[in-house]
mmCIF file of C-alpha atoms in Angstrom:
data_model
loop_
_atom_site.group_PDB
_atom_site.id
_atom_site.type_symbol
_atom_site.label_atom_id
_atom_site.label_comp_id
_atom_site.label_asym_id
_atom_site.label_seq_id
_atom_site.Cartn_x
_atom_site.Cartn_y
_atom_site.Cartn_z
ATOM 1 C CA MET A 270 0.483 -0.395 0.077
ATOM 2 C CA ARG A 271 1.254 3.355 -1.149
ATOM 3 C CA SER A 272 2.554 5.017 2.136
ATOM 4 C CA ALA A 273 0.627 8.902 2.600
ATOM 5 C CA PRO A 274 2.116 11.739 1.756
ATOM 6 C CA ALA A 275 5.003 13.260 3.993
ATOM 7 C CA VAL A 276 4.421 17.083 5.393
ATOM 8 C CA TYR A 277 5.523 18.614 7.914
ATOM 9 C CA ALA A 278 4.621 20.563 11.509
ATOM 10 C CA GLY A 279 6.657 23.239 12.418
ATOM 11 C CA GLY A 280 10.709 21.819 10.984
ATOM 12 C CA ARG A 281 9.740 18.191 11.755
ATOM 13 C CA ARG A 282 8.580 15.239 9.117
ATOM 14 C CA MET A 283 5.250 14.014 10.080
ATOM 15 C CA ARG A 284 3.280 11.196 7.975
ATOM 16 C CA GLY A 285 -0.155 10.684 7.867
ATOM 17 C CA GLY A 286 -1.476 13.464 5.346
ATOM 18 C CA SER A 287 -1.461 16.587 7.332
ATOM 19 C CA ALA A 288 -0.120 18.439 9.709
ATOM 20 C CA THR A 289 -3.294 18.540 12.196
ATOM 21 C CA SER A 290 -4.033 14.106 11.840
ATOM 22 C CA GLU A 291 -0.705 12.853 13.640
ATOM 23 C CA ALA A 292 -1.622 15.772 16.444
ATOM 24 C CA ALA A 293 -5.439 14.428 16.761
ATOM 25 C CA ALA A 294 -4.524 11.019 16.935
ATOM 26 C CA ALA A 295 -2.118 11.648 19.423
ATOM 27 C CA GLY A 296 -4.937 12.794 21.896
ATOM 28 C CA THR A 297 -7.569 10.848 21.077
ATOM 29 C CA GLY A 298 -5.704 6.813 20.809
ATOM 30 C CA ARG A 299 -5.765 4.568 23.215
ATOM 31 C CA GLY A 300 -3.278 4.686 25.776
ATOM 32 C CA ALA A 301 -2.293 8.685 25.250
ATOM 33 C CA PRO A 302 -0.604 10.521 27.556
ATOM 34 C CA LEU A 303 -3.035 12.690 29.676
ATOM 35 C CA ALA A 304 -2.270 16.030 29.105
ATOM 36 C CA SER A 305 -0.924 18.150 31.502
ATOM 37 C CA LEU A 306 -2.450 21.077 34.120
ATOM 38 C CA GLY A 307 -0.550 23.456 32.092
ATOM 39 C CA THR A 308 -2.036 22.510 28.719
ATOM 40 C CA TYR A 309 -5.904 22.376 29.740
ATOM 41 C CA LEU A 310 -4.688 26.011 30.951
ATOM 42 C CA GLU A 311 -3.481 26.670 27.920
ATOM 43 C CA LEU A 312 -6.517 25.655 26.331
ATOM 44 C CA LEU A 313 -8.802 27.550 29.189
ATOM 45 C CA LEU A 314 -6.207 30.885 28.118
ATOM 46 C CA VAL A 315 -7.111 30.410 24.390
ATOM 47 C CA THR A 316 -10.637 31.033 24.617
ATOM 48 C CA LEU A 317 -10.610 33.791 27.202
ATOM 49 C CA ILE A 318 -7.997 35.321 24.252
ATOM 50 C CA TRP A 319 -11.147 35.103 21.369
ATOM 51 C CA GLY A 320 -13.483 35.448 23.672
ATOM 52 C CA GLY A 321 -12.154 39.355 24.420
ATOM 53 C CA GLY A 322 -10.941 39.631 20.580
ATOM 54 C CA ILE A 323 -15.302 39.249 19.802
ATOM 55 C CA VAL A 324 -15.525 41.834 21.968
ATOM 56 C CA ALA A 325 -12.355 43.754 21.282
ATOM 57 C CA ILE A 326 -13.224 43.794 17.178
ATOM 58 C CA LYS A 327 -16.318 45.401 18.844
ATOM 59 C CA VAL A 328 -14.794 48.358 20.792
ATOM 60 C CA ALA A 329 -12.191 48.266 17.089
ATOM 61 C CA SER A 330 -15.080 48.884 15.113
ATOM 62 C CA GLU A 331 -16.714 52.038 16.718
ATOM 63 C CA GLY A 332 -13.561 53.806 16.044
ATOM 64 C CA PHE A 333 -12.526 52.654 12.826
ATOM 65 C CA ALA A 334 -14.169 51.871 9.484
ATOM 66 C CA PRO A 335 -14.359 48.040 8.339
ATOM 67 C CA LEU A 336 -11.560 48.107 5.860
ATOM 68 C CA THR A 337 -9.456 50.484 8.019
ATOM 69 C CA ALA A 338 -9.286 48.618 11.283
ATOM 70 C CA SER A 339 -9.378 45.013 8.717
ATOM 71 C CA ALA A 340 -6.068 46.197 7.474
ATOM 72 C CA LEU A 341 -4.937 47.451 10.920
ATOM 73 C CA ARG A 342 -5.655 44.043 12.475
ATOM 74 C CA THR A 343 -4.097 42.127 9.309
ATOM 75 C CA GLY A 344 -1.119 44.576 8.412
ATOM 76 C CA LEU A 345 -0.428 43.853 12.710
ATOM 77 C CA ALA A 346 -0.655 40.125 12.562
ATOM 78 C CA SER A 347 1.389 40.224 9.231
ATOM 79 C CA VAL A 348 4.244 41.548 10.932
ATOM 80 C CA ALA A 349 4.501 38.820 13.137
ATOM 81 C CA TYR A 350 4.171 35.484 11.210
ATOM 82 C CA VAL A 351 7.004 36.845 8.792
ATOM 83 C CA PRO A 352 9.376 36.144 11.874
ATOM 84 C CA LEU A 353 7.520 32.612 13.133
ATOM 85 C CA LEU A 354 7.673 31.577 9.563
ATOM 86 C CA ALA A 355 11.288 32.330 8.875
ATOM 87 C CA VAL A 356 11.776 30.323 12.184
ATOM 88 C CA LEU A 357 9.503 27.914 12.536
ATOM 89 C CA THR A 358 9.231 26.580 9.043
ATOM 90 C CA ARG A 359 12.909 25.455 8.693
ATOM 91 C CA GLY A 360 12.561 22.424 6.889
ATOM 92 C CA ALA A 361 9.010 22.224 5.722
ATOM 93 C CA PRO A 362 8.244 22.530 1.667
ATOM 94 C CA ARG A 363 8.403 26.565 0.165
ATOM 95 C CA PRO A 364 5.130 27.608 -1.963
ATOM 96 C CA GLN A 365 6.054 27.569 -5.335
ATOM 97 C CA ARG A 366 4.688 29.645 -8.320
ATOM 98 C CA GLY A 367 2.094 27.400 -8.003
ATOM 99 C CA ASP A 368 0.557 27.880 -5.205
ATOM 100 C CA LEU A 369 -0.155 31.118 -4.527
ATOM 101 C CA PRO A 370 -3.784 30.599 -5.836
ATOM 102 C CA ALA A 371 -4.662 28.561 -3.228
ATOM 103 C CA PHE A 372 -2.952 31.471 -0.679
ATOM 104 C CA VAL A 373 -4.791 34.171 -2.439
ATOM 105 C CA LEU A 374 -7.985 32.079 -2.004
ATOM 106 C CA LEU A 375 -7.818 31.993 1.714
ATOM 107 C CA GLY A 376 -6.466 35.443 1.991
ATOM 108 C CA LEU A 377 -9.718 36.471 -0.003
ATOM 109 C CA LEU A 378 -11.719 33.897 2.274
ATOM 110 C CA GLY A 379 -10.260 33.979 6.045
ATOM 111 C CA PHE A 380 -8.658 37.578 6.201
ATOM 112 C CA PHE A 381 -10.277 39.593 3.995
ATOM 113 C CA LEU A 382 -14.364 38.395 3.295
ATOM 114 C CA PHE A 383 -13.743 37.362 6.877
ATOM 115 C CA ASN A 384 -12.559 40.690 8.434
ATOM 116 C CA VAL A 385 -14.388 43.409 5.906
ATOM 117 C CA CYS A 386 -17.577 41.168 7.315
ATOM 118 C CA TYR A 387 -16.597 40.959 10.718
ATOM 119 C CA PHE A 388 -16.102 44.650 11.393
ATOM 120 C CA ALA A 389 -19.363 45.585 9.726
ATOM 121 C CA GLY A 390 -21.204 43.173 11.140
ATOM 122 C CA LEU A 391 -20.068 44.007 14.715
ATOM 123 C CA ALA A 392 -20.366 48.274 13.812
ATOM 124 C CA ARG A 393 -24.507 47.427 13.221
ATOM 125 C CA SER A 394 -24.570 44.086 15.546
ATOM 126 C CA THR A 395 -23.893 43.816 18.839
ATOM 127 C CA ALA A 396 -20.767 41.317 20.343
ATOM 128 C CA THR A 397 -23.393 38.631 22.133
ATOM 129 C CA HIS A 398 -24.671 38.371 18.208
ATOM 130 C CA GLY A 399 -21.200 38.136 17.287
ATOM 131 C CA ALA A 400 -20.370 35.604 20.065
ATOM 132 C CA LEU A 401 -23.515 33.787 19.500
ATOM 133 C CA ILE A 402 -23.060 33.251 15.490
ATOM 134 C CA TRP A 403 -19.739 32.357 15.810
ATOM 135 C CA GLY A 404 -20.662 30.155 18.287
ATOM 136 C CA ALA A 405 -21.952 27.492 15.868
ATOM 137 C CA ASN A 406 -18.969 27.554 13.822
ATOM 138 C CA PRO A 407 -17.200 24.406 14.699
ATOM 139 C CA VAL A 408 -20.329 21.395 14.244
ATOM 140 C CA VAL A 409 -21.196 23.928 10.867
ATOM 141 C CA THR A 410 -17.656 23.592 9.063
ATOM 142 C CA ALA A 411 -17.773 19.883 10.002
ATOM 143 C CA ALA A 412 -20.864 19.330 8.250
ATOM 144 C CA ALA A 413 -19.375 21.688 5.153
ATOM 145 C CA ALA A 414 -16.934 19.378 4.967
ATOM 146 C CA ALA A 415 -19.169 15.941 4.759
ATOM 147 C CA VAL A 416 -20.740 18.084 1.794
ATOM 148 C CA VAL A 417 -17.893 19.574 0.210
ATOM 149 C CA LEU A 418 -14.632 17.887 0.960
ATOM 150 C CA ARG A 419 -16.437 14.532 1.432
ATOM 151 C CA GLU A 420 -15.254 13.599 5.160
ATOM 152 C CA ARG A 421 -16.838 10.969 7.057
ATOM 153 C CA VAL A 422 -18.735 12.067 9.328
ATOM 154 C CA GLY A 423 -21.816 10.652 12.006
ATOM 155 C CA THR A 424 -25.247 11.782 11.865
ATOM 156 C CA ALA A 425 -24.609 13.253 15.535
ATOM 157 C CA VAL A 426 -22.980 16.271 13.539
ATOM 158 C CA LEU A 427 -25.196 16.746 11.017
ATOM 159 C CA ALA A 428 -27.700 17.300 13.930
ATOM 160 C CA GLY A 429 -25.635 19.030 16.043
ATOM 161 C CA ALA A 430 -25.130 21.443 12.963
ATOM 162 C CA VAL A 431 -29.138 21.461 12.522
ATOM 163 C CA VAL A 432 -29.468 22.371 16.609
ATOM 164 C CA SER A 433 -26.875 24.601 16.191
ATOM 165 C CA THR A 434 -27.817 27.047 12.952
ATOM 166 C CA ALA A 435 -31.565 26.918 14.053
ATOM 167 C CA GLY A 436 -29.575 28.865 17.102
ATOM 168 C CA VAL A 437 -28.443 31.350 14.403
ATOM 169 C CA ALA A 438 -31.405 31.531 13.447
ATOM 170 C CA VAL A 439 -32.834 32.828 15.977
ATOM 171 C CA ILE A 440 -30.605 35.630 16.784
ATOM 172 C CA VAL A 441 -30.391 36.842 13.092
ATOM 173 C CA LEU A 442 -34.509 37.039 13.308
ATOM 174 C CA SER A 443 -34.867 38.462 17.114
ATOM 175 C CA SER A 444 -32.745 41.813 15.477
ATOM 176 C CA THR A 445 -35.555 42.946 13.405
ATOM 177 C CA ARG A 446 -37.685 43.401 15.949
ATOM 178 C CA PRO A 447 -37.126 46.406 18.070
ATOM 179 C CA ALA A 448 -38.184 45.040 21.182
ATOM 180 C CA THR A 449 -35.850 41.975 21.120
ATOM 181 C CA ALA A 450 -33.386 43.312 18.949
ATOM 182 C CA HIS A 451 -31.111 45.495 22.059
ATOM 183 C CA GLY A 452 -29.024 47.172 20.062
ATOM 184 C CA ALA A 453 -28.290 44.577 16.702
ATOM 185 C CA THR A 454 -29.782 44.997 13.132
ATOM 186 C CA LEU A 455 -30.547 42.943 10.596
ATOM 187 C CA LEU A 456 -27.913 43.652 8.706
ATOM 188 C CA GLY A 457 -25.458 43.583 11.185
ATOM 189 C CA ASP A 458 -26.379 39.671 11.837
ATOM 190 C CA LEU A 459 -26.408 39.130 8.595
ATOM 191 C CA LEU A 460 -22.993 40.329 7.951
ATOM 192 C CA LEU A 461 -22.399 38.256 11.015
ATOM 193 C CA VAL A 462 -23.227 35.194 9.301
ATOM 194 C CA GLY A 463 -21.115 36.141 6.319
ATOM 195 C CA GLU A 464 -18.142 36.417 8.410
ATOM 196 C CA LEU A 465 -19.150 32.824 9.980
ATOM 197 C CA LEU A 466 -19.371 31.339 6.176
ATOM 198 C CA SER A 467 -16.499 33.188 5.325
ATOM 199 C CA TRP A 468 -14.808 31.573 7.805
ATOM 200 C CA ILE A 469 -15.500 28.130 6.909
ATOM 201 C CA GLY A 470 -14.442 28.299 3.536
ATOM 202 C CA PHE A 471 -11.587 29.424 4.650
ATOM 203 C CA SER A 472 -11.208 25.831 6.976
ATOM 204 C CA LEU A 473 -12.251 23.878 4.608
ATOM 205 C CA VAL A 474 -9.802 24.985 1.854
ATOM 206 C CA SER A 475 -7.098 25.611 4.531
ATOM 207 C CA ARG A 476 -7.942 21.332 4.597
ATOM 208 C CA VAL A 477 -6.734 20.906 1.387
ATOM 209 C CA VAL A 478 -3.587 23.290 1.490
ATOM 210 C CA MET A 479 -2.317 21.534 4.489
ATOM 211 C CA ARG A 480 -1.870 18.113 2.947
ATOM 212 C CA ARG A 481 1.226 19.997 1.818
ATOM 213 C CA PHE A 482 1.618 22.331 4.001
ATOM 214 C CA THR A 483 1.741 23.277 7.628
ATOM 215 C CA PRO A 484 -0.824 25.071 9.631
ATOM 216 C CA LEU A 485 1.471 27.659 10.351
ATOM 217 C CA GLN A 486 2.311 28.394 6.799
ATOM 218 C CA ALA A 487 -1.077 28.275 5.902
ATOM 219 C CA THR A 488 -2.429 30.506 8.165
ATOM 220 C CA GLY A 489 0.419 33.053 7.682
ATOM 221 C CA TYR A 490 0.934 33.408 4.025
ATOM 222 C CA ALA A 491 -2.561 33.904 3.471
ATOM 223 C CA CYS A 492 -2.607 36.710 6.393
ATOM 224 C CA LEU A 493 -0.072 38.244 4.086
ATOM 225 C CA ALA A 494 -1.794 37.555 1.523
ATOM 226 C CA GLY A 495 -5.061 39.137 2.758
ATOM 227 C CA PHE A 496 -3.322 41.919 3.446
ATOM 228 C CA LEU A 497 -2.004 42.821 0.200
ATOM 229 C CA MET A 498 -6.058 43.277 -0.179
ATOM 230 C CA LEU A 499 -7.293 44.571 2.033
ATOM 231 C CA ALA A 500 -4.262 47.689 2.219
ATOM 232 C CA PRO A 501 -5.080 49.466 -1.085
ATOM 233 C CA MET A 502 -9.039 49.363 -0.053
ATOM 234 C CA ALA A 503 -8.356 50.826 3.200
ATOM 235 C CA LEU A 504 -6.741 53.840 1.559
ATOM 236 C CA LEU A 505 -9.750 54.257 -0.338
ATOM 237 C CA GLU A 506 -11.433 54.094 1.974
ATOM 238 C CA GLY A 507 -10.390 57.034 3.475
ATOM 239 C CA MET A 508 -7.373 55.322 5.817
ATOM 240 C CA THR A 509 -5.042 58.852 6.341
ATOM 241 C CA PRO A 510 -2.500 59.302 8.962
ATOM 242 C CA THR A 511 -5.249 62.540 9.946
ATOM 243 C CA SER A 512 -8.054 59.866 10.091
ATOM 244 C CA LEU A 513 -5.630 57.435 12.358
ATOM 245 C CA ALA A 514 -4.836 59.663 14.421
ATOM 246 C CA ALA A 515 -8.543 60.470 15.107
ATOM 247 C CA ALA A 516 -9.462 57.175 16.702
ATOM 248 C CA PRO A 517 -10.217 56.431 20.012
ATOM 249 C CA GLY A 518 -7.092 55.186 22.079
ATOM 250 C CA ARG A 519 -9.830 52.561 23.166
ATOM 251 C CA ALA A 520 -10.448 51.623 19.334
ATOM 252 C CA TRP A 521 -6.747 51.408 19.157
ATOM 253 C CA ILE A 522 -5.739 49.361 22.199
ATOM 254 C CA ALA A 523 -8.470 46.970 20.939
ATOM 255 C CA ILE A 524 -6.775 46.788 17.112
ATOM 256 C CA LEU A 525 -3.469 45.778 18.955
ATOM 257 C CA TYR A 526 -4.735 43.123 20.886
ATOM 258 C CA SER A 527 -6.916 41.707 17.691
ATOM 259 C CA GLY A 528 -3.805 41.798 15.735
ATOM 260 C CA THR A 529 -1.499 40.265 18.639
ATOM 261 C CA ALA A 530 -3.393 38.153 21.234
ATOM 262 C CA SER A 531 -5.898 37.042 19.121
ATOM 263 C CA VAL A 532 -4.676 36.334 15.977
ATOM 264 C CA VAL A 533 -1.425 35.377 16.725
ATOM 265 C CA LEU A 534 -0.345 34.427 20.496
ATOM 266 C CA ALA A 535 -3.672 32.127 20.786
ATOM 267 C CA TYR A 536 -2.622 30.809 17.172
ATOM 268 C CA ILE A 537 0.422 29.042 18.979
ATOM 269 C CA LEU A 538 -0.895 27.549 21.486
ATOM 270 C CA TRP A 539 -3.553 26.480 20.047
ATOM 271 C CA ASN A 540 -1.811 24.457 17.769
ATOM 272 C CA ARG A 541 0.871 23.532 21.024
ATOM 273 C CA ALA A 542 -2.204 21.814 22.600
ATOM 274 C CA LEU A 543 -3.299 20.450 19.432
ATOM 275 C CA LEU A 544 -0.064 18.272 19.409
ATOM 276 C CA ARG A 545 -0.281 17.945 23.135
ATOM 277 C CA LEU A 546 -3.688 16.797 23.545
ATOM 278 C CA GLY A 547 -5.581 16.089 20.386
ATOM 279 C CA ALA A 548 -8.001 17.851 18.310
ATOM 280 C CA ALA A 549 -11.466 16.091 19.526
ATOM 281 C CA ARG A 550 -10.543 16.924 23.078
ATOM 282 C CA SER A 551 -9.395 20.377 21.815
ATOM 283 C CA ALA A 552 -12.533 21.349 20.312
ATOM 284 C CA LEU A 553 -14.654 20.907 23.593
ATOM 285 C CA PHE A 554 -12.697 23.431 24.934
ATOM 286 C CA SER A 555 -13.721 26.078 22.053
ATOM 287 C CA ASN A 556 -16.838 25.850 22.676
ATOM 288 C CA LEU A 557 -15.942 27.967 25.580
ATOM 289 C CA THR A 558 -15.100 31.216 23.299
ATOM 290 C CA PRO A 559 -19.022 32.030 22.890
ATOM 291 C CA LEU A 560 -19.311 31.709 26.915
ATOM 292 C CA TRP A 561 -16.386 34.330 27.431
ATOM 293 C CA ALA A 562 -17.859 36.853 25.016
ATOM 294 C CA LEU A 563 -21.056 36.864 26.388
ATOM 295 C CA LEU A 564 -19.931 37.978 29.525
ATOM 296 C CA LEU A 565 -17.210 39.971 28.333
ATOM 297 C CA ALA A 566 -19.824 42.127 26.251
ATOM 298 C CA HIS A 567 -21.897 42.571 29.215
ATOM 299 C CA LEU A 568 -18.743 43.965 31.281
ATOM 300 C CA ILE A 569 -16.961 46.175 28.917
ATOM 301 C CA GLU A 570 -19.838 46.909 26.896
ATOM 302 C CA SER A 571 -23.114 46.882 29.319
ATOM 303 C CA GLU A 572 -24.862 44.984 26.583
ATOM 304 C CA THR A 573 -28.336 43.109 27.763
ATOM 305 C CA LEU A 574 -28.136 39.705 28.105
ATOM 306 C CA ALA A 575 -32.406 39.131 27.461
ATOM 307 C CA PRO A 576 -34.177 35.388 27.127
ATOM 308 C CA VAL A 577 -33.475 35.139 23.588
ATOM 309 C CA HIS A 578 -29.780 35.358 23.502
ATOM 310 C CA ALA A 579 -30.460 32.171 26.511
ATOM 311 C CA LEU A 580 -32.617 30.205 24.089
ATOM 312 C CA ALA A 581 -29.756 31.037 20.844
ATOM 313 C CA ALA A 582 -27.194 30.055 23.143
ATOM 314 C CA LEU A 583 -28.776 27.095 24.187
ATOM 315 C CA LEU A 584 -29.086 25.638 20.565
ATOM 316 C CA ILE A 585 -25.990 26.842 19.475
ATOM 317 C CA ILE A 586 -24.059 25.838 22.183
ATOM 318 C CA GLY A 587 -26.310 22.530 22.613
ATOM 319 C CA GLY A 588 -25.700 21.228 18.788
ATOM 320 C CA VAL A 589 -22.314 21.535 19.187
ATOM 321 C CA LEU A 590 -21.522 19.414 22.414
ATOM 322 C CA LEU A 591 -23.873 17.151 20.457
ATOM 323 C CA ALA A 592 -21.928 16.392 17.768
ATOM 324 C CA THR A 593 -18.497 16.780 19.440
ATOM 325 C CA LEU A 594 -19.580 14.821 22.186
ATOM 326 C CA ARG A 595 -20.436 11.512 20.633
ATOM 327 C CA ARG A 596 -17.271 11.861 18.399
ATOM 328 C CA THR A 597 -15.293 11.668 21.660
ATOM 329 C CA ALA A 598 -17.406 9.301 23.430
#
């Protein structure tokens, strides 16, 4: 039987078809060592950083126009990724000219469209709605992979996707009525759904790209491509030294946090935990992200937590748990 193609995680050569497949097996196979307490604490920190990132985007969207904020966030992340790519991918295959379209597509989906929908959506909605809609990401991505990439998933994943999608529908429809909108608008929530869909597309294309390249390469080069798309658009939008200087300090702090902690630091910690704990158990921790975001949105932005939010959270997180717990049982 023909062996699986070699891929690389960092500078190490691995077998198994993707840089994450061995990590997933490491944490879920029989006899795998228990992860240390430090690994669990790192995963907890990652979900807190990502939850705070949703609120940070909301804060930044109040001080910057969408394309400007997207370019600043992606530009900061790109500056951080350049040395990481140089140091941590030694020995990994280098992208060739024929790989350029794949990385451009990743940049378009995961950094251009994702960020524009993210910032524009939260400027017209609330961090609470953003957190709830984003909470459907893991299970809806898994269901989309089954349809698009023909990946095998169980009925629990498909059922979980339906339940989580129902939760997204509840939160989006709530924005159509003033009594239940609580500051959100239908356009804002639809843009946040667009953010979710663009990330799902990014995730699906990434799975194909990571058959040859590491997760760090896929994300880092996509980030650079996305910044090259966003920068000229931000200039056309009116980004100037004067407009940047006029932005409040609170918005700048949010951009710095989002572009470094959310996009770079949390990513590194997440992938390190994947290697130790495995993908299946790590995915359970990602369910905490929307919960952190809901709490922080209430504490920092004084957003209202209403019964409709509780119903949507129950459906979205319940759907994710339905899928992930059955897969790890």
